[in-house]
Short mmCIF file of C-alpha atoms in Angstrom, two decimals:
data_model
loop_
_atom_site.label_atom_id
_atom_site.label_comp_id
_atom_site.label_asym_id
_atom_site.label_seq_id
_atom_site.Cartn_x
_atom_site.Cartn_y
_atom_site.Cartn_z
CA UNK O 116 0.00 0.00 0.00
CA UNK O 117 1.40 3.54 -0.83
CA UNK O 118 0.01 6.81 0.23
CA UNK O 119 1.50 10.29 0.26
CA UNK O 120 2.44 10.93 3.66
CA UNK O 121 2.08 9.48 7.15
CA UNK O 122 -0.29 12.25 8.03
CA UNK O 123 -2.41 10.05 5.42
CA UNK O 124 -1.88 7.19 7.02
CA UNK O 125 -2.94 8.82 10.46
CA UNK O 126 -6.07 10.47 9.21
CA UNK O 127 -6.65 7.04 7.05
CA UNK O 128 -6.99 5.29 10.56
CA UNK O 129 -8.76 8.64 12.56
CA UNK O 130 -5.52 8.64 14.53
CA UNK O 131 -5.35 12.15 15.63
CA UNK O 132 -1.76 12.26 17.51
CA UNK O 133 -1.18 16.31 18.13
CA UNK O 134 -3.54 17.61 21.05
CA UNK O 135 -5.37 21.04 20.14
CA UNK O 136 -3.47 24.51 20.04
CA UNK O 137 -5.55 25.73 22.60
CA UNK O 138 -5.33 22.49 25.02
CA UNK O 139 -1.64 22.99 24.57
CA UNK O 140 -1.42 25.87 25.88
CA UNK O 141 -3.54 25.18 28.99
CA UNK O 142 -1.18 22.83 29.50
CA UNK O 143 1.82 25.20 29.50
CA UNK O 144 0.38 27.67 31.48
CA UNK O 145 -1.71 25.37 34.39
CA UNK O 146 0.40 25.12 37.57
CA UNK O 147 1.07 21.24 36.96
CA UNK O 148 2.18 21.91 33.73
CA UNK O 149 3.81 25.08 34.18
CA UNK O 150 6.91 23.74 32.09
CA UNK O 151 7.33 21.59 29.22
CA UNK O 152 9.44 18.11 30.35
CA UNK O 153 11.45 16.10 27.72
CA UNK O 154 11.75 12.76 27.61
CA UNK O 155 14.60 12.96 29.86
CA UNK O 156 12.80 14.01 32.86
CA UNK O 157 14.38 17.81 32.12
CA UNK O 158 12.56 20.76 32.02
CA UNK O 159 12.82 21.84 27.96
CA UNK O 160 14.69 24.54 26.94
CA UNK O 161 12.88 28.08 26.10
CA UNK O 162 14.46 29.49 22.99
CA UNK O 163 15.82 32.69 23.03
CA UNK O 164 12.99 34.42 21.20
CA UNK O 165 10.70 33.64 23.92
CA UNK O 166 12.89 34.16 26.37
CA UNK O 167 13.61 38.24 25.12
CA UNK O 168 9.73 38.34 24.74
CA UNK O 169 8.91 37.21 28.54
CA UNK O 170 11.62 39.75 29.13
CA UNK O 171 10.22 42.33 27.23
CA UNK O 172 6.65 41.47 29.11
CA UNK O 173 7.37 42.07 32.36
CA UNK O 174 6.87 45.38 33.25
CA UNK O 175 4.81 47.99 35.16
CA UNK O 176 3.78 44.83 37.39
CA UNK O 177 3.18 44.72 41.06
CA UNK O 178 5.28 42.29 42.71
CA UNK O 179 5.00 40.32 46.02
CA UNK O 180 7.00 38.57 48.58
CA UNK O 181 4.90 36.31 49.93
CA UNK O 182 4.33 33.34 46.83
CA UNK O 183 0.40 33.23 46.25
CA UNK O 184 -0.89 31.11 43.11
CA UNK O 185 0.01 32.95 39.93
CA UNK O 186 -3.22 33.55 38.30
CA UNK O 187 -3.96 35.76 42.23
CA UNK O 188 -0.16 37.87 42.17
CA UNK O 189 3.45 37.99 41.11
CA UNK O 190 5.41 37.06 43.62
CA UNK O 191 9.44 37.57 43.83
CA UNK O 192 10.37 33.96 44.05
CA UNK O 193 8.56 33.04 40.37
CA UNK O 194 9.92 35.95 38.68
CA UNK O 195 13.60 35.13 40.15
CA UNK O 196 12.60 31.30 38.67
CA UNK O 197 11.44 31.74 35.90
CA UNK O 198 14.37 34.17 34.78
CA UNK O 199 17.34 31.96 35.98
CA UNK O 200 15.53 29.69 33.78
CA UNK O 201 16.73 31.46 30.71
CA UNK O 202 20.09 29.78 29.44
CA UNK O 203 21.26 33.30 27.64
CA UNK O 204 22.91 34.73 30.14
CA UNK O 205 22.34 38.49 28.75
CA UNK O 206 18.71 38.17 28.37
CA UNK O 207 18.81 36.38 31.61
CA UNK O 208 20.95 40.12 33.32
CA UNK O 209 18.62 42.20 31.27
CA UNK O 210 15.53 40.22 32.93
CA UNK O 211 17.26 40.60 36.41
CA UNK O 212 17.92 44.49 35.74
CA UNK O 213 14.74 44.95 34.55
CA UNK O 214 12.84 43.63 37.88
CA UNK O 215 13.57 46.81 39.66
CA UNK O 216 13.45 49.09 36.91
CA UNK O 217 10.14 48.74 35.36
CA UNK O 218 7.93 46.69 38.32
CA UNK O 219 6.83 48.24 41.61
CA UNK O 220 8.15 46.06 44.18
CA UNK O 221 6.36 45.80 47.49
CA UNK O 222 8.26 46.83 50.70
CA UNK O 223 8.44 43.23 51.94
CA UNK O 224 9.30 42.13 48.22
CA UNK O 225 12.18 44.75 49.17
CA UNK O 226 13.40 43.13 52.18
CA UNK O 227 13.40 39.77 51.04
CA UNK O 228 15.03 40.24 47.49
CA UNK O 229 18.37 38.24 48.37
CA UNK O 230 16.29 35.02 49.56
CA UNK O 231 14.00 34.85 47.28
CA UNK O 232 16.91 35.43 43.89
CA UNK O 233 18.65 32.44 45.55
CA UNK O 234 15.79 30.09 46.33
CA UNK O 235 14.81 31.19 42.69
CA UNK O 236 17.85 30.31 41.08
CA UNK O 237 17.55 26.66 43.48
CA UNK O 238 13.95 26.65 41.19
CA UNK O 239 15.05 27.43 37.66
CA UNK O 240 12.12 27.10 35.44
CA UNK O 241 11.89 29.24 32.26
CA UNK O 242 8.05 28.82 31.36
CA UNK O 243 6.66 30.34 34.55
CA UNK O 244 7.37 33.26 33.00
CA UNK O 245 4.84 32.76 30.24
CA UNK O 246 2.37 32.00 33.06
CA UNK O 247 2.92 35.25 35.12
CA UNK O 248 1.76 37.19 31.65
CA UNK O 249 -0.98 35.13 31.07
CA UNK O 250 -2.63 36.39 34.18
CA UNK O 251 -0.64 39.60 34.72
CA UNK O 252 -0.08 41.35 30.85
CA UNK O 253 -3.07 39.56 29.46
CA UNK O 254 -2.82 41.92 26.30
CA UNK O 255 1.08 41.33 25.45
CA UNK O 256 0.07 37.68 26.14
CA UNK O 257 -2.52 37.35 23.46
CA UNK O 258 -0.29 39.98 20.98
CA UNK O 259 2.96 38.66 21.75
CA UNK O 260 3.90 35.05 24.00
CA UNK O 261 0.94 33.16 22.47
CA UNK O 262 2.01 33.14 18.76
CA UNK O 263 5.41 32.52 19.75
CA UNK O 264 3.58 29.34 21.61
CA UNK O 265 2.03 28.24 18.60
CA UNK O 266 4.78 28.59 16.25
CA UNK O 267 6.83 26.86 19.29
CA UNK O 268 4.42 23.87 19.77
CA UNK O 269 4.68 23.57 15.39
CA UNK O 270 8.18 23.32 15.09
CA UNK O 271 7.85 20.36 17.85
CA UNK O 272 5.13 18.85 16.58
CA UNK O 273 6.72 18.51 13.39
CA UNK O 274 9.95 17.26 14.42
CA UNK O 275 8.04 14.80 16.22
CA UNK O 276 6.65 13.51 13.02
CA UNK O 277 10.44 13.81 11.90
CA UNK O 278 11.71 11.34 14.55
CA UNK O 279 8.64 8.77 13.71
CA UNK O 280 9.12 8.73 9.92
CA UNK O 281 13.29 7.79 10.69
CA UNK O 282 12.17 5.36 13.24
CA UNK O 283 9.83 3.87 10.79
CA UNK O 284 12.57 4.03 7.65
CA UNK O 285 15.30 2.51 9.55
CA UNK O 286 12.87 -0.49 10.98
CA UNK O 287 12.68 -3.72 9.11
CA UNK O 288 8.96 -5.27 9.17
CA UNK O 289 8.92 -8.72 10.75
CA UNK O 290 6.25 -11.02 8.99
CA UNK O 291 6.04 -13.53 11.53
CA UNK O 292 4.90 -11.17 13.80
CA UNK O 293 0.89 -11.22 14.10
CA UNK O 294 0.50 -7.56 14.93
CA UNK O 295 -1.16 -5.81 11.26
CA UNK O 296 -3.11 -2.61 9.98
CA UNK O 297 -6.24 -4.19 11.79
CA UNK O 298 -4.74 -4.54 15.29
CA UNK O 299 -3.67 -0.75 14.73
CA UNK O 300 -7.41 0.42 13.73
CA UNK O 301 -8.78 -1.86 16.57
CA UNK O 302 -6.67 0.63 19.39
CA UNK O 303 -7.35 3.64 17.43
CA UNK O 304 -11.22 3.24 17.44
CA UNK O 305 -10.85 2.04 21.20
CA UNK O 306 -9.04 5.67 22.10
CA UNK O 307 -5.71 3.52 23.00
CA UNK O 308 -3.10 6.18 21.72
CA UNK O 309 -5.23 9.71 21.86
CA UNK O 310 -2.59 11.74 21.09
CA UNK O 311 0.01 9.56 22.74
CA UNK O 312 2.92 9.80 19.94
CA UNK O 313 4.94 7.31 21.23
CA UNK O 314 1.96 4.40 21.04
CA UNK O 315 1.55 5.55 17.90
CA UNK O 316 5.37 5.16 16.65
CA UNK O 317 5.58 1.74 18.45
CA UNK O 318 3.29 0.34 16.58
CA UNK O 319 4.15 1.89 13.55
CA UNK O 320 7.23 -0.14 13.76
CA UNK O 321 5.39 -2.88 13.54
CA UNK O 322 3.37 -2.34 10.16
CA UNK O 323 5.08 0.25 8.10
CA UNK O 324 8.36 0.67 5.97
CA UNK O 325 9.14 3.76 4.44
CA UNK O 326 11.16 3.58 0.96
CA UNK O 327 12.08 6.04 -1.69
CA UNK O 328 9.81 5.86 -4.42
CA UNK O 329 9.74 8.06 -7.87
CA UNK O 330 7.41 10.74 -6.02
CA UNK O 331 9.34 10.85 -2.71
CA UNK O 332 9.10 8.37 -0.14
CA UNK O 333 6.51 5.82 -0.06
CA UNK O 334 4.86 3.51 3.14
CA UNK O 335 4.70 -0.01 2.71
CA UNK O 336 2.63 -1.75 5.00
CA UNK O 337 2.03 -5.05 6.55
CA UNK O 338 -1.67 -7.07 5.97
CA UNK O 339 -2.66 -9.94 6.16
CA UNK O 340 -3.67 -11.87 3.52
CA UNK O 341 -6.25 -14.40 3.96
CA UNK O 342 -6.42 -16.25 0.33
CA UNK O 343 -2.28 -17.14 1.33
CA UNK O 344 -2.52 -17.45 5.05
CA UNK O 345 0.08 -15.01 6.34
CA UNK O 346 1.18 -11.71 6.45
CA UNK O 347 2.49 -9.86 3.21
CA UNK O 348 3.29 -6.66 2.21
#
């Protein structure tokens, strides 16, 4: 069987493995998932363009001492995280100068600024940032963070589809094996993999070669064929 792409193939079984845009970001921005974790057990990298936007962002903000639940105040200690999340060390110092500069600070904010920079840096976590202007510069949010979220989550998504596709072109389909197309549709009607990639590239690898074909690259995949008694493809 040859189709175009493996977003074919995906749609050809109602396999929808990217969650919504707008889920995503809910998921960013809620307090459990106020950071993105690789597969690693890290928290992800922000890239520098978000990072000089969050910078840019946070200004003419009130900010606490005490640390309240985001979406309620800014306190010190998730601004000081959130910054010494940022790998670039000069938008990190211009984030750190800024603090001061542009933000009213409250007296006890004041008092406390050595603690709470140091238990921030202890906390380094880049994507709080993105939170505090959610609730706190909800217009530069909207105008500014959230298309640099979309065009973030993109560039992921697709690389994710990246990875599979190499996966799948570098695996060799074992015949013997009675996983096929139908055990695949079976789990996708069932809601097994609902937008879990990583279901979805496991058994991939069991039913689908990519080769080059005059058109680009081409899927074979594994069926069963019931006239011979065993799989083909």
């Amino acid at each position: 069987t040859h189709l175009a792409s493996l977003r074919e193939i995906l749609d050809s079984w109602n396999v929808d493995i990217e969650i919504p845009f707008k889920d995503y970001v809910d998921k960013v921005n809620m307090r459990e998932f106020g950071w993105q974790i690789t597969e690693e057990g890290t928290i992800d990298k922000m890239s520098d363009k978000i990072a000089q936007a969050c910078v840019n962002g946070l200004k003419n903000l009130e900010i606490h001492n005490y640390p309240q639940p985001i979406n309620m105040e800014v306190s010190l200690l998730s601004v000081f995280s959130g910054l010494y999340g940022i790998t670039n060390e000069q938008i990190r110092a211009e984030g750190m100068k800024n603090i001061r500069q542009y933000n009213k600070l409250t007296p006890n904010a004041e008092k406390n600024y050595g603690k709470a920079s140091f238990n921030g840096e202890r906390k380094p976590n880049p994507w709080i940032l993105t939170k505090i202007l959610r609730y706190h510069n909800k217009d530069y949010y909207e105008q500014t963070i959230k298309p640099l979220l979309r065009q973030n989550y993109e560039v992921k998504k697709q690389q994710k589809i990246s990875d599979t596709v190499q996966q799948i072109e570098k695996h060799e389909i074992d015949l013997k094996d009675p996983f096929t197309l139908i055990d695949v549709s079976s789990k996708a009607l069932n809601g097994k993999y609902e937008n879990k990639l990583e279901l979805v590239a496991q058994d991939l690898l069991k039913v689908i070669k990519v080769v080059p074909c005059q058109n680009g690259w081409c899927f074979i995949i594994k069926e069963y064929d019931c006239i011979a008694g065993k799989n083909t493809i």
